[in-house]
CSV table of C-alpha atoms in Angstrom, one decimal:
chain,number,residue,atom,x,y,z
A,292,MET,CA,24.3,22.9,-42.2
A,293,LEU,CA,20.9,22.4,-42.3
A,294,LYS,CA,21.1,18.5,-42.7
A,295,LYS,CA,23.8,18.3,-39.7
A,296,LEU,CA,21.2,19.5,-37.3
A,297,PHE,CA,18.4,17.8,-38.5
A,298,PHE,CA,19.2,14.1,-38.4
A,299,PRO,CA,20.1,14.3,-34.7
A,300,LEU,CA,17.1,16.2,-33.9
A,301,VAL,CA,15.0,13.4,-35.6
A,302,ALA,CA,17.1,10.5,-33.8
A,303,VAL,CA,16.7,12.5,-30.5
A,304,PHE,CA,13.0,12.5,-30.8
A,305,MET,CA,12.4,8.6,-32.4
A,306,LEU,CA,14.6,7.8,-29.0
A,307,ALA,CA,12.2,10.0,-26.8
A,308,SER,CA,9.4,8.3,-28.1
A,309,CYS,CA,10.4,4.8,-27.2
A,310,ALA,CA,11.2,5.5,-23.8
A,311,THR,CA,9.6,3.0,-21.4
A,312,PRO,CA,7.1,4.3,-18.7
A,313,PRO,CA,8.5,4.2,-15.2
A,314,THR,CA,7.9,0.9,-13.7
A,315,THR,CA,7.2,2.4,-10.1
A,316,ILE,CA,3.5,2.7,-8.8
A,317,GLU,CA,2.9,6.0,-6.8
A,318,VAL,CA,1.6,4.6,-3.6
A,319,SER,CA,0.2,7.4,-1.1
A,320,PRO,CA,-3.2,5.9,0.2
A,321,THR,CA,-5.3,8.6,2.4
A,322,ILE,CA,-4.7,7.8,6.2
A,323,ASN,CA,-7.8,7.8,8.6
A,324,LEU,CA,-7.3,8.6,12.0
A,325,PRO,CA,-9.5,6.8,14.9
A,326,GLN,CA,-10.8,9.3,17.8
A,327,GLN,CA,-8.7,9.5,20.9
A,328,ASP,CA,-9.5,7.7,24.0
A,329,PRO,CA,-8.9,10.0,27.0
A,330,SER,CA,-8.5,7.0,29.5
A,331,LEU,CA,-5.4,6.0,28.3
A,332,MET,CA,-2.7,7.1,30.7
A,333,GLY,CA,0.7,6.5,29.0
A,334,VAL,CA,0.4,3.6,27.6
A,335,THR,CA,3.3,2.3,25.1
A,336,VAL,CA,3.3,0.2,22.2
A,337,SER,CA,5.8,-0.9,19.9
A,338,ILE,CA,5.0,-1.2,16.3
A,339,ASN,CA,7.2,-3.2,13.2
A,340,GLY,CA,6.1,-4.2,9.7
A,341,ALA,CA,6.5,-7.0,7.9
A,342,ASP,CA,5.7,-8.2,3.8
A,343,GLN,CA,4.6,-11.8,3.6
A,344,ARG,CA,3.9,-11.5,0.0
A,345,THR,CA,5.7,-13.8,-2.0
A,346,ASP,CA,5.8,-11.4,-5.0
A,347,GLN,CA,7.1,-7.8,-4.5
A,348,ALA,CA,5.3,-7.0,-7.5
A,349,LEU,CA,2.0,-4.6,-7.2
A,350,ALA,CA,1.1,-5.3,-10.7
A,351,LYS,CA,2.1,-7.2,-13.9
A,352,VAL,CA,1.1,-5.6,-17.4
A,353,THR,CA,1.8,-6.4,-20.9
A,354,ARG,CA,3.0,-3.5,-23.0
A,355,ASP,CA,4.6,-3.7,-26.7
A,356,ASN,CA,3.8,-7.5,-26.2
A,357,GLN,CA,6.4,-7.3,-23.3
A,358,LEU,CA,5.4,-8.3,-19.6
A,359,VAL,CA,6.3,-5.4,-17.4
A,360,THR,CA,6.7,-5.6,-13.7
A,361,LEU,CA,5.2,-2.8,-11.5
A,362,THR,CA,6.6,-2.2,-7.9
A,363,PRO,CA,5.3,0.1,-5.2
A,364,SER,CA,7.5,3.5,-4.9
A,365,ARG,CA,7.8,2.8,-1.1
A,366,ASP,CA,8.4,0.0,0.8
A,367,LEU,CA,5.1,-1.3,2.0
A,368,ARG,CA,6.5,-2.3,5.4
A,369,PHE,CA,7.3,0.8,6.5
A,370,LEU,CA,4.5,2.9,4.8
A,371,LEU,CA,1.8,0.3,6.7
A,372,GLN,CA,3.9,1.1,10.1
A,373,GLU,CA,3.7,4.6,9.5
A,374,VAL,CA,0.1,4.5,9.3
A,375,LEU,CA,-0.4,2.1,12.3
A,376,GLU,CA,1.7,4.5,14.2
A,377,LYS,CA,-0.1,7.4,13.1
A,378,GLN,CA,-3.1,5.5,14.2
A,379,MET,CA,-1.8,4.6,17.7
A,380,THR,CA,-0.6,8.0,18.5
A,381,ALA,CA,-3.9,9.5,17.4
A,382,ARG,CA,-6.0,7.1,19.6
A,383,GLY,CA,-3.7,8.2,22.7
A,384,TYR,CA,-0.8,5.7,22.7
A,385,MET,CA,3.0,6.5,22.9
A,386,ILE,CA,5.3,4.6,20.2
A,387,GLY,CA,8.5,3.1,21.7
A,388,PRO,CA,10.7,-0.1,22.0
A,389,SER,CA,10.2,-1.2,25.6
A,390,SER,CA,6.4,-1.7,25.7
A,391,PRO,CA,3.9,-4.6,27.2
A,392,VAL,CA,2.5,-5.0,24.0
A,393,ALA,CA,4.0,-5.3,20.6
A,394,LEU,CA,2.2,-4.9,17.4
A,395,GLN,CA,3.1,-6.2,14.0
A,396,ILE,CA,1.5,-5.1,10.9
A,397,VAL,CA,1.7,-7.7,8.2
A,398,VAL,CA,1.2,-7.3,4.4
A,399,ASN,CA,-0.2,-10.7,3.4
A,400,GLN,CA,-1.5,-9.5,-0.1
A,401,LEU,CA,-1.5,-6.5,-1.8
A,402,TYR,CA,-1.8,-6.8,-5.8
A,403,ALA,CA,-3.7,-5.3,-8.7
A,404,ASP,CA,-4.8,-8.0,-11.3
A,405,VAL,CA,-5.0,-5.6,-14.8
A,406,SER,CA,-6.5,-7.7,-17.7
A,407,GLN,CA,-6.4,-5.6,-21.0
A,408,GLY,CA,-8.0,-6.0,-24.3
A,409,ASN,CA,-7.9,-3.7,-27.7
A,410,VAL,CA,-10.3,-1.4,-26.4
A,411,ARG,CA,-11.2,-1.9,-22.5
A,412,TYR,CA,-9.1,-2.8,-19.2
A,413,ASN,CA,-10.2,-4.2,-15.9
A,414,ILE,CA,-8.2,-3.8,-12.9
A,415,ALA,CA,-9.2,-6.0,-9.9
A,416,THR,CA,-7.3,-5.1,-6.6
A,417,LYS,CA,-7.2,-6.9,-3.3
A,418,ALA,CA,-5.3,-5.8,0.0
A,419,ASP,CA,-5.1,-8.6,3.0
A,420,ILE,CA,-3.1,-6.7,5.7
A,421,SER,CA,-3.0,-8.3,9.6
A,422,ILE,CA,-2.2,-6.7,12.8
A,423,ILE,CA,-0.8,-9.0,15.4
A,424,ALA,CA,-0.6,-7.9,18.7
A,425,THR,CA,1.4,-10.1,21.3
A,426,ALA,CA,1.5,-8.9,25.3
A,427,GLN,CA,4.5,-9.3,27.6
A,428,ASN,CA,2.0,-11.6,29.5
A,429,GLY,CA,1.7,-14.2,26.8
A,430,ASN,CA,-1.5,-13.4,25.1
A,431,LYS,CA,-1.8,-13.0,21.4
A,432,MET,CA,-4.3,-11.8,19.0
A,433,THR,CA,-4.5,-11.4,15.4
A,434,LYS,CA,-6.9,-9.2,13.5
A,435,SER,CA,-7.2,-9.2,9.7
A,436,TYR,CA,-8.4,-6.5,7.2
A,437,ARG,CA,-9.5,-7.5,3.7
A,438,SER,CA,-10.5,-5.1,1.0
A,439,SER,CA,-10.9,-5.2,-2.7
A,440,TYR,CA,-11.7,-2.6,-5.6
A,441,ASN,CA,-12.8,-3.3,-9.3
A,442,VAL,CA,-12.5,-0.6,-12.1
A,443,GLU,CA,-12.7,-0.4,-15.7
A,444,GLY,CA,-11.6,1.9,-18.3
A,445,ALA,CA,-11.0,2.4,-22.0
A,446,PHE,CA,-8.2,1.5,-23.8
A,447,GLN,CA,-5.1,0.3,-21.9
A,448,ALA,CA,-4.1,0.6,-18.4
A,449,THR,CA,-1.8,3.5,-17.2
A,450,ASN,CA,0.2,3.5,-14.2
A,451,LYS,CA,-1.6,6.2,-12.8
A,452,ASN,CA,-4.7,4.0,-13.5
A,453,ILE,CA,-3.4,1.2,-11.4
A,454,ALA,CA,-2.0,3.3,-8.6
A,455,ASN,CA,-5.5,4.6,-8.5
A,456,ALA,CA,-6.9,1.5,-7.7
A,457,VAL,CA,-4.0,0.3,-5.5
A,458,ASN,CA,-4.5,3.5,-3.5
A,459,SER,CA,-8.5,3.0,-3.4
A,460,VAL,CA,-8.3,-0.5,-1.8
A,461,LEU,CA,-5.4,0.4,0.8
A,462,THR,CA,-7.3,3.5,1.5
A,463,ASP,CA,-10.1,1.5,2.2
A,464,THR,CA,-8.0,-1.0,4.7
A,465,ILE,CA,-7.0,1.8,6.6
A,466,ALA,CA,-10.4,3.4,7.3
A,467,GLU,CA,-11.1,-0.2,8.6
A,468,MET,CA,-8.3,-0.3,10.6
A,469,ALA,CA,-9.1,3.0,11.9
A,470,GLN,CA,-12.7,2.2,12.8
A,471,ASP,CA,-12.2,-1.1,14.5
A,472,THR,CA,-11.4,-1.3,18.3
A,473,SER,CA,-10.4,-4.8,18.6
A,474,VAL,CA,-6.6,-4.1,18.7
A,475,HIS,CA,-7.3,-1.1,21.1
A,476,GLU,CA,-9.3,-3.1,23.4
A,477,PHE,CA,-6.7,-6.2,23.4
A,478,ILE,CA,-3.8,-3.4,24.4
A,479,LYS,CA,-6.1,-2.0,27.1
A,480,GLN,CA,-7.0,-5.1,29.0
A,481,ASN,CA,-3.1,-6.7,28.6
A,482,ALA,CA,-1.1,-3.4,29.1
A,483,ARG,CA,-1.3,-3.3,32.8
């Protein structure tokens, strides 16, 4: 009787130990919001997102002699569109489809380059995000935000290590967007 229970339990534990870690990276940056501009009186902007990256992977790592592709837990277009909507609402804009200025937030690059040895790993993360503002009067402006982040650690890089690096570089980029007023000034000048 004991043998009948013992072998299936051992098999279950052996299979459980072979389980692969998830291949998604939890993308959840901190969203910095700008100051409200009290001079805005009912100005509406439309916002959409685009992902121009040629590869949808956030990172590629070698685990157990196999190349593993790690992808974001959320669609980056919608994540950054949501970020920009929150920032524009905080400034005092209304978000809607018919607007004098259309904003598009574009993910040009977001990648964590992971290199691993036997005792150390290095994660070099880069973000390149653009906001393209197009006014109905024909004026257009593109503003790019770039950030990089580097971290080293012991042994192998886990998904959590990579997620922390990606979230850090995204948080820095989002903070730069919140502090920058060039898109805000373009909208104010062209929304009349």
